[in-house]
């Protein structure tokens, strides 16, 4: 039997919105069911097909509970876990507390947090980035493209902002850490779920896609992959153990992309 490993990468489920823009740190009641029946059931099929086990899984999330709740709901559904009381699927944070997730490693990672201060000067540059994101999709997509195409610039429309290289570096390192946990023989991990916020998750996905491309084929416009990742939307990275190496591909929005792990992990053949 060919050994396969899975990494699910996506954005937290639907959250109530603030009047000034941006998400409140919670999930809408209906978001739990959508996650459970959507990405969670997708994972359940993979769990059954590949023989994945809870103790060989890990969850990476931000300090925001909406990312942790999203990942926990996916894993509860994927492993068909049953609560200590009540019915499944969970419909609230209180319901989540009735499931035993102690066997799954949980990692809180600020690098996936949108407002994580990347700059070293201690100013409020990231507040400007966040303000752009609160304009909705046009502002979010404009911001991502700015990071991709002018990564060394820290002035955006006359305002100081976090340079794209800092955000790209964060996302690259998180992606490396996720993959190292899966491919390392000593970690014994077969499944990872990585949940982030708008912008961060998109850069992680673009980094994976661009590893299998060169020159003009590399993604430089977020619209080339259909715009920003929606709340509750996930991509699936599949790793196939070839003995001394892994073959990898990313499935996202009905398309499949070749991923070069050596480039992601900075390994030379």
CSV table of C-alpha atoms in Angstrom, one decimal:
chain,number,residue,atom,x,y,z
A,1,UNK,CA,0.0,0.0,0.0
A,2,UNK,CA,1.4,3.4,-1.0
A,3,UNK,CA,1.8,5.7,2.0
A,4,UNK,CA,0.0,9.0,1.7
A,5,UNK,CA,0.0,12.1,3.8
A,6,UNK,CA,-2.5,15.0,3.7
A,7,UNK,CA,-2.3,18.7,4.5
A,8,UNK,CA,-5.5,20.8,4.5
A,9,UNK,CA,-4.8,24.5,4.2
A,10,UNK,CA,-7.6,27.1,4.4
A,11,UNK,CA,-9.4,30.0,5.9
A,12,UNK,CA,-11.5,30.0,9.1
A,13,UNK,CA,-15.3,29.5,8.7
A,14,UNK,CA,-17.8,32.2,8.4
A,15,UNK,CA,-17.6,34.8,11.1
A,16,UNK,CA,-20.0,37.6,12.1
A,17,UNK,CA,-18.7,40.9,10.6
A,18,UNK,CA,-17.9,44.1,12.5
A,19,UNK,CA,-19.7,47.3,11.4
A,20,UNK,CA,-16.3,48.9,10.6
A,21,UNK,CA,-15.2,45.9,8.6
A,22,UNK,CA,-13.3,42.7,9.6
A,23,UNK,CA,-14.5,39.6,11.4
A,24,UNK,CA,-15.5,39.2,15.1
A,25,UNK,CA,-13.5,36.4,16.7
A,26,UNK,CA,-16.2,33.7,16.6
A,27,UNK,CA,-18.0,31.6,14.1
A,28,UNK,CA,-21.6,32.0,13.0
A,29,UNK,CA,-23.8,29.1,14.3
A,30,UNK,CA,-24.4,27.7,10.8
A,31,UNK,CA,-20.6,27.8,10.1
A,32,UNK,CA,-20.0,24.8,12.3
A,33,UNK,CA,-22.3,22.6,10.3
A,34,UNK,CA,-21.0,23.9,7.0
A,35,UNK,CA,-17.4,23.1,8.0
A,36,UNK,CA,-18.4,19.7,9.4
A,37,UNK,CA,-20.4,18.7,6.3
A,38,UNK,CA,-18.0,20.3,3.8
A,39,UNK,CA,-14.3,20.1,4.4
A,40,UNK,CA,-14.9,17.7,7.4
A,41,UNK,CA,-16.6,15.1,5.2
A,42,UNK,CA,-14.0,15.5,2.5
A,43,UNK,CA,-11.4,14.6,5.1
A,44,UNK,CA,-13.4,11.7,6.3
A,45,UNK,CA,-13.2,10.1,2.9
A,46,UNK,CA,-9.4,10.6,3.0
A,47,UNK,CA,-9.2,9.2,6.5
A,48,UNK,CA,-11.0,6.0,5.3
A,49,UNK,CA,-9.1,5.7,2.1
A,50,UNK,CA,-5.6,6.3,3.6
A,51,UNK,CA,-6.1,4.8,7.0
A,52,UNK,CA,-5.2,8.1,8.8
A,53,UNK,CA,-5.3,8.1,12.7
A,54,UNK,CA,-6.1,11.0,15.1
A,55,UNK,CA,-2.8,10.5,17.0
A,56,UNK,CA,-0.9,11.0,13.8
A,57,UNK,CA,-2.6,14.4,13.1
A,58,UNK,CA,-1.8,18.0,14.0
A,59,UNK,CA,-3.7,21.3,13.9
A,60,UNK,CA,-2.0,24.6,13.3
A,61,UNK,CA,-4.1,27.7,14.0
A,62,UNK,CA,-3.7,31.3,15.1
A,63,UNK,CA,-4.4,32.8,18.5
A,64,UNK,CA,-7.9,33.7,17.2
A,65,UNK,CA,-10.5,31.1,18.3
A,66,UNK,CA,-12.3,31.2,15.0
A,67,UNK,CA,-9.3,29.4,13.4
A,68,UNK,CA,-9.1,26.9,16.2
A,69,UNK,CA,-12.8,26.1,16.2
A,70,UNK,CA,-12.7,25.7,12.4
A,71,UNK,CA,-9.8,23.2,12.6
A,72,UNK,CA,-11.3,21.3,15.5
A,73,UNK,CA,-14.6,20.9,13.6
A,74,UNK,CA,-12.9,19.6,10.5
A,75,UNK,CA,-11.0,17.0,12.6
A,76,UNK,CA,-14.1,16.0,14.6
A,77,UNK,CA,-15.9,15.3,11.3
A,78,UNK,CA,-12.9,13.7,9.6
A,79,UNK,CA,-12.4,11.2,12.3
A,80,UNK,CA,-16.2,10.8,13.0
A,81,UNK,CA,-15.7,11.6,16.7
A,82,UNK,CA,-18.6,11.4,19.1
A,83,UNK,CA,-19.2,13.9,21.9
A,84,UNK,CA,-19.4,13.0,25.6
A,85,UNK,CA,-23.0,14.2,25.5
A,86,UNK,CA,-25.3,15.7,23.0
A,87,UNK,CA,-25.5,15.1,19.3
A,88,UNK,CA,-23.1,15.6,16.4
A,89,UNK,CA,-22.3,17.7,14.5
A,90,UNK,CA,-21.3,20.5,16.9
A,91,UNK,CA,-23.1,23.7,16.6
A,92,UNK,CA,-21.2,26.0,19.0
A,93,UNK,CA,-18.0,26.4,21.0
A,94,UNK,CA,-19.7,24.8,23.9
A,95,UNK,CA,-20.4,21.7,21.8
A,96,UNK,CA,-16.8,21.5,20.7
A,97,UNK,CA,-15.7,21.2,24.4
A,98,UNK,CA,-17.6,17.9,24.6
A,99,UNK,CA,-15.2,16.2,22.2
A,100,UNK,CA,-11.9,14.6,23.2
A,101,UNK,CA,-9.2,16.1,21.0
A,102,UNK,CA,-6.3,15.5,23.4
A,103,UNK,CA,-4.6,13.0,21.0
A,104,UNK,CA,-4.3,15.6,18.3
A,105,UNK,CA,-1.3,18.0,18.5
A,106,UNK,CA,-2.5,21.6,18.5
A,107,UNK,CA,-0.1,24.4,17.6
A,108,UNK,CA,-0.9,28.1,18.0
A,109,UNK,CA,1.1,30.1,15.4
A,110,UNK,CA,1.1,33.9,15.3
A,111,UNK,CA,2.7,33.9,11.9
A,112,UNK,CA,-0.7,33.0,10.4
A,113,UNK,CA,-2.4,35.9,12.1
A,114,UNK,CA,-3.2,38.8,9.8
A,115,UNK,CA,-2.4,41.5,12.3
A,116,UNK,CA,0.9,39.8,13.4
A,117,UNK,CA,3.4,42.7,13.5
A,118,UNK,CA,6.1,41.7,11.0
A,119,UNK,CA,8.1,44.9,11.0
A,120,UNK,CA,10.9,45.5,13.5
A,121,UNK,CA,10.4,49.2,14.0
A,122,UNK,CA,7.5,48.9,16.5
A,123,UNK,CA,5.2,51.2,14.6
A,124,UNK,CA,1.6,50.6,13.4
A,125,UNK,CA,2.2,49.7,9.8
A,126,UNK,CA,0.1,46.6,10.0
A,127,UNK,CA,-2.9,48.6,11.0
A,128,UNK,CA,-2.8,50.2,7.5
A,129,UNK,CA,-2.8,46.7,5.9
A,130,UNK,CA,-5.7,45.7,8.1
A,131,UNK,CA,-7.6,48.9,7.1
A,132,UNK,CA,-7.2,47.9,3.4
A,133,UNK,CA,-8.6,44.4,4.2
A,134,UNK,CA,-11.6,45.9,5.8
A,135,UNK,CA,-12.6,47.4,2.5
A,136,UNK,CA,-13.7,44.0,1.4
A,137,UNK,CA,-12.5,41.8,-1.4
A,138,UNK,CA,-11.2,44.6,-3.7
A,139,UNK,CA,-9.0,45.9,-1.0
A,140,UNK,CA,-7.9,42.5,0.1
A,141,UNK,CA,-7.0,41.4,-3.5
A,142,UNK,CA,-5.2,44.7,-4.1
A,143,UNK,CA,-3.2,44.2,-1.0
A,144,UNK,CA,-2.1,40.7,-1.9
A,145,UNK,CA,-1.0,41.7,-5.3
A,146,UNK,CA,1.0,44.6,-3.8
A,147,UNK,CA,2.9,42.1,-1.6
A,148,UNK,CA,3.6,39.8,-4.5
A,149,UNK,CA,4.8,42.4,-7.0
A,150,UNK,CA,6.5,44.9,-4.8
A,151,UNK,CA,7.8,42.8,-1.8
A,152,UNK,CA,10.5,45.3,-0.8
A,153,UNK,CA,8.4,48.4,-0.7
A,154,UNK,CA,7.0,49.7,2.6
A,155,UNK,CA,5.1,52.7,1.2
A,156,UNK,CA,1.6,52.1,-0.1
A,157,UNK,CA,-0.4,55.0,-1.5
A,158,UNK,CA,1.6,57.4,0.6
A,159,UNK,CA,1.3,55.3,3.9
A,160,UNK,CA,3.8,53.2,5.7
A,161,UNK,CA,2.9,49.5,5.5
A,162,UNK,CA,4.5,46.2,6.3
A,163,UNK,CA,6.6,45.2,3.2
A,164,UNK,CA,5.4,42.1,1.4
A,165,UNK,CA,8.7,40.3,2.0
A,166,UNK,CA,7.9,40.1,5.7
A,167,UNK,CA,4.5,38.5,5.1
A,168,UNK,CA,5.8,36.2,2.4
A,169,UNK,CA,8.6,35.1,4.8
A,170,UNK,CA,6.1,34.3,7.5
A,171,UNK,CA,4.0,32.2,5.1
A,172,UNK,CA,6.9,30.5,3.6
A,173,UNK,CA,8.3,29.4,7.0
A,174,UNK,CA,4.9,28.2,8.2
A,175,UNK,CA,4.5,26.1,5.0
A,176,UNK,CA,7.9,24.7,5.6
A,177,UNK,CA,7.1,23.8,9.2
A,178,UNK,CA,3.9,22.1,8.2
A,179,UNK,CA,5.6,20.0,5.5
A,180,UNK,CA,8.6,19.1,7.7
A,181,UNK,CA,6.2,17.7,10.3
A,182,UNK,CA,4.7,15.5,7.6
A,183,UNK,CA,7.8,14.3,5.8
A,184,UNK,CA,10.1,13.8,8.8
A,185,UNK,CA,10.3,10.1,9.7
A,186,UNK,CA,10.6,10.9,13.4
A,187,UNK,CA,7.5,13.0,13.7
A,188,UNK,CA,5.1,10.2,12.7
A,189,UNK,CA,2.5,12.6,11.3
A,190,UNK,CA,0.3,11.7,8.4
A,191,UNK,CA,-2.3,14.6,8.6
A,192,UNK,CA,-2.1,18.3,9.1
A,193,UNK,CA,-4.8,21.0,9.2
A,194,UNK,CA,-3.6,24.5,8.9
A,195,UNK,CA,-6.1,27.3,9.4
A,196,UNK,CA,-5.3,31.0,8.8
A,197,UNK,CA,-6.9,34.3,7.9
A,198,UNK,CA,-7.5,36.2,4.6
A,199,UNK,CA,-4.2,37.1,2.9
A,200,UNK,CA,-2.0,34.8,4.9
A,201,UNK,CA,-3.7,31.6,3.6
A,202,UNK,CA,-3.6,33.0,0.0
A,203,UNK,CA,0.2,33.6,0.2
A,204,UNK,CA,0.7,30.1,1.6
A,205,UNK,CA,-1.3,28.6,-1.4
A,206,UNK,CA,0.5,30.8,-4.0
A,207,UNK,CA,3.9,29.7,-2.5
A,208,UNK,CA,2.9,26.1,-3.0
A,209,UNK,CA,1.7,26.6,-6.5
A,210,UNK,CA,4.7,28.7,-7.6
A,211,UNK,CA,7.1,25.9,-6.4
A,212,UNK,CA,6.0,23.9,-9.5
A,213,UNK,CA,6.3,26.9,-11.9
A,214,UNK,CA,9.0,29.2,-13.2
A,215,UNK,CA,9.3,32.5,-14.9
A,216,UNK,CA,6.1,34.0,-16.4
A,217,UNK,CA,4.0,31.1,-15.2
A,218,UNK,CA,4.3,32.0,-11.6
A,219,UNK,CA,1.3,33.6,-9.9
A,220,UNK,CA,1.6,37.3,-9.6
A,221,UNK,CA,-2.1,38.2,-9.6
A,222,UNK,CA,-4.5,36.7,-7.0
A,223,UNK,CA,-7.2,36.6,-9.7
A,224,UNK,CA,-5.2,33.9,-11.5
A,225,UNK,CA,-6.5,31.5,-8.9
A,226,UNK,CA,-9.9,33.0,-8.7
A,227,UNK,CA,-9.4,35.7,-6.1
A,228,UNK,CA,-9.0,35.4,-2.3
A,229,UNK,CA,-9.8,32.2,-0.4
A,230,UNK,CA,-13.3,32.4,1.0
A,231,UNK,CA,-14.2,31.8,4.6
A,232,UNK,CA,-14.4,28.1,5.2
A,233,UNK,CA,-12.6,27.2,1.9
A,234,UNK,CA,-9.8,24.7,1.9
A,235,UNK,CA,-7.2,23.3,-0.4
A,236,UNK,CA,-5.8,19.7,-0.2
A,237,UNK,CA,-2.1,19.0,-0.5
A,238,UNK,CA,-1.5,15.3,-1.0
A,239,UNK,CA,1.9,13.7,-0.4
A,240,UNK,CA,2.7,10.3,-1.9
A,241,UNK,CA,5.7,8.5,-0.3
A,242,UNK,CA,8.0,7.4,-3.1
A,243,UNK,CA,10.6,5.8,-0.8
A,244,UNK,CA,13.4,8.4,-0.7
A,245,UNK,CA,11.2,11.3,-1.7
A,246,UNK,CA,7.6,12.5,-1.9
A,247,UNK,CA,5.4,13.3,-4.9
A,248,UNK,CA,3.1,16.2,-4.1
A,249,UNK,CA,0.1,17.9,-5.6
A,250,UNK,CA,-2.3,20.6,-4.5
A,251,UNK,CA,-6.0,20.5,-5.3
A,252,UNK,CA,-7.8,23.8,-5.1
A,253,UNK,CA,-11.1,25.0,-6.6
A,254,UNK,CA,-11.3,22.1,-9.0
A,255,UNK,CA,-7.7,22.4,-10.3
A,256,UNK,CA,-4.6,20.3,-9.5
A,257,UNK,CA,-1.2,21.9,-9.2
A,258,UNK,CA,2.2,20.1,-9.1
A,259,UNK,CA,4.2,21.0,-6.0
A,260,UNK,CA,8.0,20.7,-5.8
A,261,UNK,CA,8.8,19.9,-2.1
A,262,UNK,CA,12.5,20.3,-2.7
A,263,UNK,CA,11.9,24.0,-3.5
A,264,UNK,CA,9.6,24.5,-0.6
A,265,UNK,CA,12.0,22.9,1.9
A,266,UNK,CA,15.1,24.5,0.3
A,267,UNK,CA,16.5,21.1,-0.4
A,268,UNK,CA,18.9,20.4,-3.3
A,269,UNK,CA,18.8,17.2,-5.2
